[in-house]
């Protein structure tokens, strides 16, 4: 089972009951009438569905017990909100509800905060990816996902990267006969002689700039401030910052 565990959150996953669709609909009808015992049976009879969904969220470093409990919350919401008058299988409705609950949990507990608009775009892209994969039987390209949700390709890339889990440089990617290759080993070293000489030339060119020009470039490109923020800190207009910045870059370009 998930994470090689038979028991998750006190539940023996090897003995979980699986309900037939007819049994689910019968229990759902009883739930709508306020039958709490039927609700409990329906929850227990769909725990395998929760397990199958949380499998998709493996490899994130999260506790299997925590994910299972969050998935059960999504299952309960699906049971309470399912419309038995619609000709839709319960699992078809429940899976997105469970996944949504898990994604909210992972989003809210992420170590790095990402803006809501970027997160929402990322989740739209992930849903589109799942749809396209199901339709075509293969993983779609970023261009296909961008076209599907109607946004620029670069916005999709930025959004997906923003919610992806960081990888350690010392993460092993392959191991054989005791020899392990890490992510660090696969990163190319571009510090050749030409780059080294270019770096020296850049430093020499910057030494020729005036004090205010150096400060503007430092604030803009080394401290990541906007022109408006630089203007406020230095005490000049944004237009002056823009003009001085362009002039300084042109001087460096001509001297290298």
PDB file of C-alpha atoms in Angstrom:
ATOM      1  CA  UNK A   1       0.000   0.000   0.000  1.00  0.00           C
ATOM      2  CA  UNK A   2       0.890   3.686   0.145  1.00  0.00           C
ATOM      3  CA  UNK A   3       4.360   4.325   1.636  1.00  0.00           C
ATOM      4  CA  UNK A   4       4.562   0.555   2.275  1.00  0.00           C
ATOM      5  CA  UNK A   5       2.089   0.942   5.127  1.00  0.00           C
ATOM      6  CA  UNK A   6      -0.789  -1.453   5.750  1.00  0.00           C
ATOM      7  CA  UNK A   7      -2.227   0.716   8.527  1.00  0.00           C
ATOM      8  CA  UNK A   8      -2.846   4.431   7.925  1.00  0.00           C
ATOM      9  CA  UNK A   9      -4.417   6.661  10.590  1.00  0.00           C
ATOM     10  CA  UNK A  10      -5.470   3.550  12.498  1.00  0.00           C
ATOM     11  CA  UNK A  11      -7.190   2.023   9.451  1.00  0.00           C
ATOM     12  CA  UNK A  12      -6.122  -1.412   8.234  1.00  0.00           C
ATOM     13  CA  UNK A  13      -6.024  -0.785   4.491  1.00  0.00           C
ATOM     14  CA  UNK A  14      -5.795  -4.487   3.657  1.00  0.00           C
ATOM     15  CA  UNK A  15      -9.310  -5.067   4.972  1.00  0.00           C
ATOM     16  CA  UNK A  16     -11.147  -2.098   3.462  1.00  0.00           C
ATOM     17  CA  UNK A  17     -14.565  -2.822   2.017  1.00  0.00           C
ATOM     18  CA  UNK A  18     -15.345  -1.879  -1.591  1.00  0.00           C
ATOM     19  CA  UNK A  19     -18.913  -0.874  -2.384  1.00  0.00           C
ATOM     20  CA  UNK A  20     -20.660  -1.513  -5.677  1.00  0.00           C
ATOM     21  CA  UNK A  21     -22.198   1.470  -7.444  1.00  0.00           C
ATOM     22  CA  UNK A  22     -25.729   0.337  -6.623  1.00  0.00           C
ATOM     23  CA  UNK A  23     -24.815   0.046  -2.942  1.00  0.00           C
ATOM     24  CA  UNK A  24     -23.349   3.552  -2.998  1.00  0.00           C
ATOM     25  CA  UNK A  25     -26.483   5.035  -4.504  1.00  0.00           C
ATOM     26  CA  UNK A  26     -28.683   3.249  -1.982  1.00  0.00           C
ATOM     27  CA  UNK A  27     -26.586   4.555   0.905  1.00  0.00           C
ATOM     28  CA  UNK A  28     -26.498   8.058  -0.596  1.00  0.00           C
ATOM     29  CA  UNK A  29     -30.287   8.087  -0.776  1.00  0.00           C
ATOM     30  CA  UNK A  30     -30.429   7.153   2.921  1.00  0.00           C
ATOM     31  CA  UNK A  31     -27.859   9.827   3.762  1.00  0.00           C
ATOM     32  CA  UNK A  32     -30.044  12.488   2.114  1.00  0.00           C
ATOM     33  CA  UNK A  33     -32.804  11.428   4.533  1.00  0.00           C
ATOM     34  CA  UNK A  34     -30.515  11.998   7.515  1.00  0.00           C
ATOM     35  CA  UNK A  35     -29.376   8.411   8.110  1.00  0.00           C
ATOM     36  CA  UNK A  36     -26.021   8.864   9.891  1.00  0.00           C
ATOM     37  CA  UNK A  37     -25.302   5.121   9.948  1.00  0.00           C
ATOM     38  CA  UNK A  38     -25.565   5.038   6.149  1.00  0.00           C
ATOM     39  CA  UNK A  39     -23.189   8.010   6.009  1.00  0.00           C
ATOM     40  CA  UNK A  40     -20.671   6.131   8.138  1.00  0.00           C
ATOM     41  CA  UNK A  41     -20.957   3.018   5.938  1.00  0.00           C
ATOM     42  CA  UNK A  42     -20.489   5.136   2.826  1.00  0.00           C
ATOM     43  CA  UNK A  43     -17.340   6.719   4.242  1.00  0.00           C
ATOM     44  CA  UNK A  44     -15.843   3.355   5.185  1.00  0.00           C
ATOM     45  CA  UNK A  45     -16.828   1.888   1.820  1.00  0.00           C
ATOM     46  CA  UNK A  46     -14.935   4.611  -0.078  1.00  0.00           C
ATOM     47  CA  UNK A  47     -11.667   4.735   1.849  1.00  0.00           C
ATOM     48  CA  UNK A  48      -9.947   2.784  -0.939  1.00  0.00           C
ATOM     49  CA  UNK A  49     -10.902   5.659  -3.246  1.00  0.00           C
ATOM     50  CA  UNK A  50      -9.103   8.053  -0.891  1.00  0.00           C
ATOM     51  CA  UNK A  51      -6.045   5.789  -0.932  1.00  0.00           C
ATOM     52  CA  UNK A  52      -5.959   5.712  -4.715  1.00  0.00           C
ATOM     53  CA  UNK A  53      -6.091   9.525  -4.872  1.00  0.00           C
ATOM     54  CA  UNK A  54      -3.357  10.200  -2.318  1.00  0.00           C
ATOM     55  CA  UNK A  55      -1.032   7.941  -4.331  1.00  0.00           C
ATOM     56  CA  UNK A  56      -0.809  10.841  -6.805  1.00  0.00           C
ATOM     57  CA  UNK A  57       0.659  13.073  -4.108  1.00  0.00           C
ATOM     58  CA  UNK A  58       3.531  10.794  -3.091  1.00  0.00           C
ATOM     59  CA  UNK A  59       7.099  12.079  -3.088  1.00  0.00           C
ATOM     60  CA  UNK A  60       6.252  15.419  -1.446  1.00  0.00           C
ATOM     61  CA  UNK A  61       7.617  14.552   1.971  1.00  0.00           C
ATOM     62  CA  UNK A  62       4.159  14.650   3.560  1.00  0.00           C
ATOM     63  CA  UNK A  63       2.954  12.141   6.122  1.00  0.00           C
ATOM     64  CA  UNK A  64       0.750   9.413   4.646  1.00  0.00           C
ATOM     65  CA  UNK A  65      -1.472   9.665   7.742  1.00  0.00           C
ATOM     66  CA  UNK A  66      -1.959  13.419   7.254  1.00  0.00           C
ATOM     67  CA  UNK A  67      -2.749  13.067   3.554  1.00  0.00           C
ATOM     68  CA  UNK A  68      -5.185  10.247   4.258  1.00  0.00           C
ATOM     69  CA  UNK A  69      -7.046  12.309   6.867  1.00  0.00           C
ATOM     70  CA  UNK A  70      -7.231  15.323   4.539  1.00  0.00           C
ATOM     71  CA  UNK A  71      -8.455  13.042   1.741  1.00  0.00           C
ATOM     72  CA  UNK A  72     -11.191  11.734   4.045  1.00  0.00           C
ATOM     73  CA  UNK A  73     -12.363  15.316   4.612  1.00  0.00           C
ATOM     74  CA  UNK A  74     -12.709  15.663   0.840  1.00  0.00           C
ATOM     75  CA  UNK A  75     -14.636  12.380   0.732  1.00  0.00           C
ATOM     76  CA  UNK A  76     -17.048  13.531   3.426  1.00  0.00           C
ATOM     77  CA  UNK A  77     -17.639  16.815   1.574  1.00  0.00           C
ATOM     78  CA  UNK A  78     -18.365  14.827  -1.574  1.00  0.00           C
ATOM     79  CA  UNK A  79     -20.892  12.649   0.277  1.00  0.00           C
ATOM     80  CA  UNK A  80     -22.638  15.645   1.822  1.00  0.00           C
ATOM     81  CA  UNK A  81     -22.819  17.595  -1.450  1.00  0.00           C
ATOM     82  CA  UNK A  82     -23.499  14.842  -4.003  1.00  0.00           C
ATOM     83  CA  UNK A  83     -26.718  15.264  -5.982  1.00  0.00           C
ATOM     84  CA  UNK A  84     -28.339  11.835  -6.357  1.00  0.00           C
ATOM     85  CA  UNK A  85     -30.696  13.168  -9.047  1.00  0.00           C
ATOM     86  CA  UNK A  86     -27.800  13.569 -11.484  1.00  0.00           C
ATOM     87  CA  UNK A  87     -26.723  10.632 -13.669  1.00  0.00           C
ATOM     88  CA  UNK A  88     -23.115  10.782 -12.481  1.00  0.00           C
ATOM     89  CA  UNK A  89     -21.131   8.075 -10.701  1.00  0.00           C
ATOM     90  CA  UNK A  90     -20.241   8.989  -7.152  1.00  0.00           C
ATOM     91  CA  UNK A  91     -16.515   8.329  -7.717  1.00  0.00           C
ATOM     92  CA  UNK A  92     -16.527  10.684 -10.723  1.00  0.00           C
ATOM     93  CA  UNK A  93     -17.752  13.448  -8.421  1.00  0.00           C
ATOM     94  CA  UNK A  94     -15.717  12.468  -5.358  1.00  0.00           C
ATOM     95  CA  UNK A  95     -12.231  12.233  -6.891  1.00  0.00           C
ATOM     96  CA  UNK A  96     -11.981  15.962  -7.821  1.00  0.00           C
ATOM     97  CA  UNK A  97     -13.345  16.875  -4.368  1.00  0.00           C
ATOM     98  CA  UNK A  98     -10.695  14.760  -2.627  1.00  0.00           C
ATOM     99  CA  UNK A  99      -7.927  16.080  -4.878  1.00  0.00           C
ATOM    100  CA  UNK A 100      -9.065  19.654  -4.296  1.00  0.00           C
ATOM    101  CA  UNK A 101      -8.901  19.180  -0.534  1.00  0.00           C
ATOM    102  CA  UNK A 102      -5.398  17.688  -0.784  1.00  0.00           C
ATOM    103  CA  UNK A 103      -4.178  20.515  -3.035  1.00  0.00           C
ATOM    104  CA  UNK A 104      -5.510  23.149  -0.636  1.00  0.00           C
ATOM    105  CA  UNK A 105      -3.754  21.409   2.236  1.00  0.00           C
ATOM    106  CA  UNK A 106      -0.428  21.223   0.371  1.00  0.00           C
ATOM    107  CA  UNK A 107      -0.796  24.809  -0.847  1.00  0.00           C
ATOM    108  CA  UNK A 108      -1.522  26.195   2.627  1.00  0.00           C
ATOM    109  CA  UNK A 109       1.361  24.251   4.155  1.00  0.00           C
ATOM    110  CA  UNK A 110       3.920  25.053   1.463  1.00  0.00           C
ATOM    111  CA  UNK A 111       7.221  26.461   2.896  1.00  0.00           C
ATOM    112  CA  UNK A 112       7.280  29.194   0.220  1.00  0.00           C
ATOM    113  CA  UNK A 113       4.207  31.405  -0.171  1.00  0.00           C
ATOM    114  CA  UNK A 114       2.955  31.862  -3.712  1.00  0.00           C
ATOM    115  CA  UNK A 115       0.311  34.440  -4.691  1.00  0.00           C
ATOM    116  CA  UNK A 116      -3.251  33.143  -5.015  1.00  0.00           C
ATOM    117  CA  UNK A 117      -3.501  34.145  -8.680  1.00  0.00           C
ATOM    118  CA  UNK A 118      -0.352  32.166  -9.538  1.00  0.00           C
ATOM    119  CA  UNK A 119      -1.552  29.154  -7.522  1.00  0.00           C
ATOM    120  CA  UNK A 120      -4.956  29.242  -9.198  1.00  0.00           C
ATOM    121  CA  UNK A 121      -3.319  29.366 -12.636  1.00  0.00           C
ATOM    122  CA  UNK A 122      -1.040  26.460 -11.702  1.00  0.00           C
ATOM    123  CA  UNK A 123      -3.980  24.310 -10.599  1.00  0.00           C
ATOM    124  CA  UNK A 124      -5.921  25.169 -13.771  1.00  0.00           C
ATOM    125  CA  UNK A 125      -2.863  24.080 -15.759  1.00  0.00           C
ATOM    126  CA  UNK A 126      -2.601  20.828 -13.769  1.00  0.00           C
ATOM    127  CA  UNK A 127      -6.274  20.056 -14.356  1.00  0.00           C
ATOM    128  CA  UNK A 128      -5.869  20.789 -18.075  1.00  0.00           C
ATOM    129  CA  UNK A 129      -2.831  18.513 -18.137  1.00  0.00           C
ATOM    130  CA  UNK A 130      -4.857  15.684 -16.599  1.00  0.00           C
ATOM    131  CA  UNK A 131      -7.684  16.187 -19.106  1.00  0.00           C
ATOM    132  CA  UNK A 132      -5.332  16.266 -22.099  1.00  0.00           C
ATOM    133  CA  UNK A 133      -3.422  13.227 -20.843  1.00  0.00           C
ATOM    134  CA  UNK A 134      -6.677  11.278 -20.509  1.00  0.00           C
ATOM    135  CA  UNK A 135      -7.811  12.352 -23.988  1.00  0.00           C
ATOM    136  CA  UNK A 136      -4.555  11.743 -25.868  1.00  0.00           C
ATOM    137  CA  UNK A 137      -3.042   8.966 -23.797  1.00  0.00           C
ATOM    138  CA  UNK A 138       0.260  10.855 -23.490  1.00  0.00           C
ATOM    139  CA  UNK A 139       1.596  13.791 -21.518  1.00  0.00           C
ATOM    140  CA  UNK A 140       0.844  17.123 -23.271  1.00  0.00           C
ATOM    141  CA  UNK A 141       3.403  19.823 -24.000  1.00  0.00           C
ATOM    142  CA  UNK A 142       3.346  23.159 -22.191  1.00  0.00           C
ATOM    143  CA  UNK A 143       2.081  24.784 -25.404  1.00  0.00           C
ATOM    144  CA  UNK A 144      -0.913  22.414 -25.436  1.00  0.00           C
ATOM    145  CA  UNK A 145      -1.755  23.222 -21.811  1.00  0.00           C
ATOM    146  CA  UNK A 146      -1.433  26.978 -22.433  1.00  0.00           C
ATOM    147  CA  UNK A 147      -3.711  26.722 -25.460  1.00  0.00           C
ATOM    148  CA  UNK A 148      -6.239  24.659 -23.494  1.00  0.00           C
ATOM    149  CA  UNK A 149      -6.655  27.260 -20.737  1.00  0.00           C
ATOM    150  CA  UNK A 150      -6.106  30.294 -22.969  1.00  0.00           C
ATOM    151  CA  UNK A 151      -3.049  31.898 -21.353  1.00  0.00           C
ATOM    152  CA  UNK A 152       0.505  32.636 -22.592  1.00  0.00           C
ATOM    153  CA  UNK A 153       3.000  29.751 -22.440  1.00  0.00           C
ATOM    154  CA  UNK A 154       5.418  31.665 -20.167  1.00  0.00           C
ATOM    155  CA  UNK A 155       2.658  32.258 -17.594  1.00  0.00           C
ATOM    156  CA  UNK A 156       1.992  28.507 -17.401  1.00  0.00           C
ATOM    157  CA  UNK A 157       5.711  27.757 -16.964  1.00  0.00           C
ATOM    158  CA  UNK A 158       6.091  30.349 -14.184  1.00  0.00           C
ATOM    159  CA  UNK A 159       2.959  29.144 -12.375  1.00  0.00           C
ATOM    160  CA  UNK A 160       3.932  25.465 -12.461  1.00  0.00           C
ATOM    161  CA  UNK A 161       7.485  26.220 -11.332  1.00  0.00           C
ATOM    162  CA  UNK A 162       6.152  28.362  -8.477  1.00  0.00           C
ATOM    163  CA  UNK A 163       4.308  25.441  -6.863  1.00  0.00           C
ATOM    164  CA  UNK A 164       6.865  22.734  -7.621  1.00  0.00           C
ATOM    165  CA  UNK A 165       8.836  21.263  -4.771  1.00  0.00           C
ATOM    166  CA  UNK A 166      12.488  22.388  -4.508  1.00  0.00           C
ATOM    167  CA  UNK A 167      15.077  19.672  -5.156  1.00  0.00           C
ATOM    168  CA  UNK A 168      18.305  19.388  -3.201  1.00  0.00           C
ATOM    169  CA  UNK A 169      21.551  19.485  -5.190  1.00  0.00           C
ATOM    170  CA  UNK A 170      22.504  16.362  -3.255  1.00  0.00           C
ATOM    171  CA  UNK A 171      19.380  14.437  -4.276  1.00  0.00           C
ATOM    172  CA  UNK A 172      20.519  11.064  -5.736  1.00  0.00           C
ATOM    173  CA  UNK A 173      19.310  10.467  -9.296  1.00  0.00           C
ATOM    174  CA  UNK A 174      21.060   7.158 -10.003  1.00  0.00           C
ATOM    175  CA  UNK A 175      23.031   4.597  -8.060  1.00  0.00           C
ATOM    176  CA  UNK A 176      24.868   1.473  -9.176  1.00  0.00           C
ATOM    177  CA  UNK A 177      27.526  -0.648  -7.448  1.00  0.00           C
ATOM    178  CA  UNK A 178      27.913   1.922  -4.699  1.00  0.00           C
ATOM    179  CA  UNK A 179      28.529   4.815  -7.125  1.00  0.00           C
ATOM    180  CA  UNK A 180      25.838   7.462  -6.769  1.00  0.00           C
ATOM    181  CA  UNK A 181      25.134  10.321  -9.174  1.00  0.00           C
ATOM    182  CA  UNK A 182      23.578  13.415  -7.598  1.00  0.00           C
ATOM    183  CA  UNK A 183      21.688  16.359  -9.132  1.00  0.00           C
ATOM    184  CA  UNK A 184      24.827  18.443  -8.538  1.00  0.00           C
ATOM    185  CA  UNK A 185      26.815  16.170 -10.854  1.00  0.00           C
ATOM    186  CA  UNK A 186      24.445  16.901 -13.740  1.00  0.00           C
ATOM    187  CA  UNK A 187      24.802  20.679 -13.571  1.00  0.00           C
ATOM    188  CA  UNK A 188      27.211  21.979 -16.163  1.00  0.00           C
ATOM    189  CA  UNK A 189      30.111  24.244 -15.183  1.00  0.00           C
ATOM    190  CA  UNK A 190      30.149  27.318 -17.405  1.00  0.00           C
ATOM    191  CA  UNK A 191      33.049  29.033 -15.650  1.00  0.00           C
ATOM    192  CA  UNK A 192      35.421  28.649 -18.568  1.00  0.00           C
ATOM    193  CA  UNK A 193      38.251  31.080 -19.353  1.00  0.00           C
ATOM    194  CA  UNK A 194      36.106  33.279 -21.591  1.00  0.00           C
ATOM    195  CA  UNK A 195      33.436  33.765 -18.925  1.00  0.00           C
ATOM    196  CA  UNK A 196      36.137  34.521 -16.375  1.00  0.00           C
ATOM    197  CA  UNK A 197      37.639  37.205 -18.619  1.00  0.00           C
ATOM    198  CA  UNK A 198      34.202  38.669 -19.292  1.00  0.00           C
ATOM    199  CA  UNK A 199      33.567  38.946 -15.560  1.00  0.00           C
ATOM    200  CA  UNK A 200      36.832  40.849 -15.089  1.00  0.00           C
ATOM    201  CA  UNK A 201      35.930  43.175 -17.982  1.00  0.00           C
ATOM    202  CA  UNK A 202      32.502  43.817 -16.464  1.00  0.00           C
ATOM    203  CA  UNK A 203      33.966  44.729 -13.089  1.00  0.00           C
ATOM    204  CA  UNK A 204      36.494  47.083 -14.685  1.00  0.00           C
ATOM    205  CA  UNK A 205      33.763  48.748 -16.734  1.00  0.00           C
ATOM    206  CA  UNK A 206      31.620  49.310 -13.650  1.00  0.00           C
ATOM    207  CA  UNK A 207      34.536  50.964 -11.878  1.00  0.00           C
ATOM    208  CA  UNK A 208      34.387  53.731 -14.492  1.00  0.00           C
ATOM    209  CA  UNK A 209      30.788  54.640 -13.572  1.00  0.00           C
ATOM    210  CA  UNK A 210      29.805  57.483 -11.312  1.00  0.00           C
ATOM    211  CA  UNK A 211      28.777  56.895  -7.695  1.00  0.00           C
ATOM    212  CA  UNK A 212      25.055  57.391  -8.373  1.00  0.00           C
ATOM    213  CA  UNK A 213      25.121  55.143 -11.459  1.00  0.00           C
ATOM    214  CA  UNK A 214      26.804  52.350  -9.467  1.00  0.00           C
ATOM    215  CA  UNK A 215      24.216  52.693  -6.726  1.00  0.00           C
ATOM    216  CA  UNK A 216      21.324  52.534  -9.186  1.00  0.00           C
ATOM    217  CA  UNK A 217      22.673  49.376 -10.871  1.00  0.00           C
ATOM    218  CA  UNK A 218      23.320  47.774  -7.486  1.00  0.00           C
ATOM    219  CA  UNK A 219      19.787  48.490  -6.295  1.00  0.00           C
ATOM    220  CA  UNK A 220      18.202  47.421  -9.581  1.00  0.00           C
ATOM    221  CA  UNK A 221      20.137  44.274 -10.510  1.00  0.00           C
ATOM    222  CA  UNK A 222      21.703  42.996  -7.289  1.00  0.00           C
ATOM    223  CA  UNK A 223      18.955  43.872  -4.811  1.00  0.00           C
ATOM    224  CA  UNK A 224      16.025  43.436  -7.198  1.00  0.00           C
ATOM    225  CA  UNK A 225      14.326  46.794  -6.620  1.00  0.00           C
ATOM    226  CA  UNK A 226      11.988  48.427  -9.127  1.00  0.00           C
ATOM    227  CA  UNK A 227      12.769  51.806 -10.689  1.00  0.00           C
ATOM    228  CA  UNK A 228      10.039  53.368  -8.527  1.00  0.00           C
ATOM    229  CA  UNK A 229      11.622  51.933  -5.355  1.00  0.00           C
ATOM    230  CA  UNK A 230      15.078  53.113  -6.437  1.00  0.00           C
ATOM    231  CA  UNK A 231      13.741  56.605  -7.171  1.00  0.00           C
ATOM    232  CA  UNK A 232      12.187  56.827  -3.713  1.00  0.00           C
ATOM    233  CA  UNK A 233      15.387  55.623  -1.992  1.00  0.00           C
ATOM    234  CA  UNK A 234      17.711  57.955  -3.896  1.00  0.00           C
ATOM    235  CA  UNK A 235      15.340  60.925  -3.932  1.00  0.00           C
ATOM    236  CA  UNK A 236      14.942  61.484  -7.679  1.00  0.00           C
ATOM    237  CA  UNK A 237      12.167  60.818 -10.187  1.00  0.00           C
ATOM    238  CA  UNK A 238      11.525  57.423 -11.791  1.00  0.00           C
ATOM    239  CA  UNK A 239      12.215  58.988 -15.190  1.00  0.00           C
ATOM    240  CA  UNK A 240      15.677  60.093 -14.001  1.00  0.00           C
ATOM    241  CA  UNK A 241      16.380  56.603 -12.674  1.00  0.00           C
ATOM    242  CA  UNK A 242      15.409  55.135 -16.041  1.00  0.00           C
ATOM    243  CA  UNK A 243      17.632  57.567 -17.922  1.00  0.00           C
ATOM    244  CA  UNK A 244      20.647  57.042 -15.629  1.00  0.00           C
ATOM    245  CA  UNK A 245      20.200  53.273 -15.727  1.00  0.00           C
ATOM    246  CA  UNK A 246      20.124  53.175 -19.519  1.00  0.00           C
ATOM    247  CA  UNK A 247      23.151  55.458 -19.715  1.00  0.00           C
ATOM    248  CA  UNK A 248      25.140  53.324 -17.277  1.00  0.00           C
ATOM    249  CA  UNK A 249      24.337  50.124 -19.156  1.00  0.00           C
ATOM    250  CA  UNK A 250      25.331  51.743 -22.435  1.00  0.00           C
ATOM    251  CA  UNK A 251      28.684  52.811 -20.939  1.00  0.00           C
ATOM    252  CA  UNK A 252      29.357  49.269 -19.725  1.00  0.00           C
ATOM    253  CA  UNK A 253      28.376  47.848 -23.105  1.00  0.00           C
ATOM    254  CA  UNK A 254      30.775  50.172 -24.936  1.00  0.00           C
ATOM    255  CA  UNK A 255      33.679  49.425 -22.595  1.00  0.00           C
ATOM    256  CA  UNK A 256      33.446  45.612 -22.626  1.00  0.00           C
TER     257      UNK A 256
END
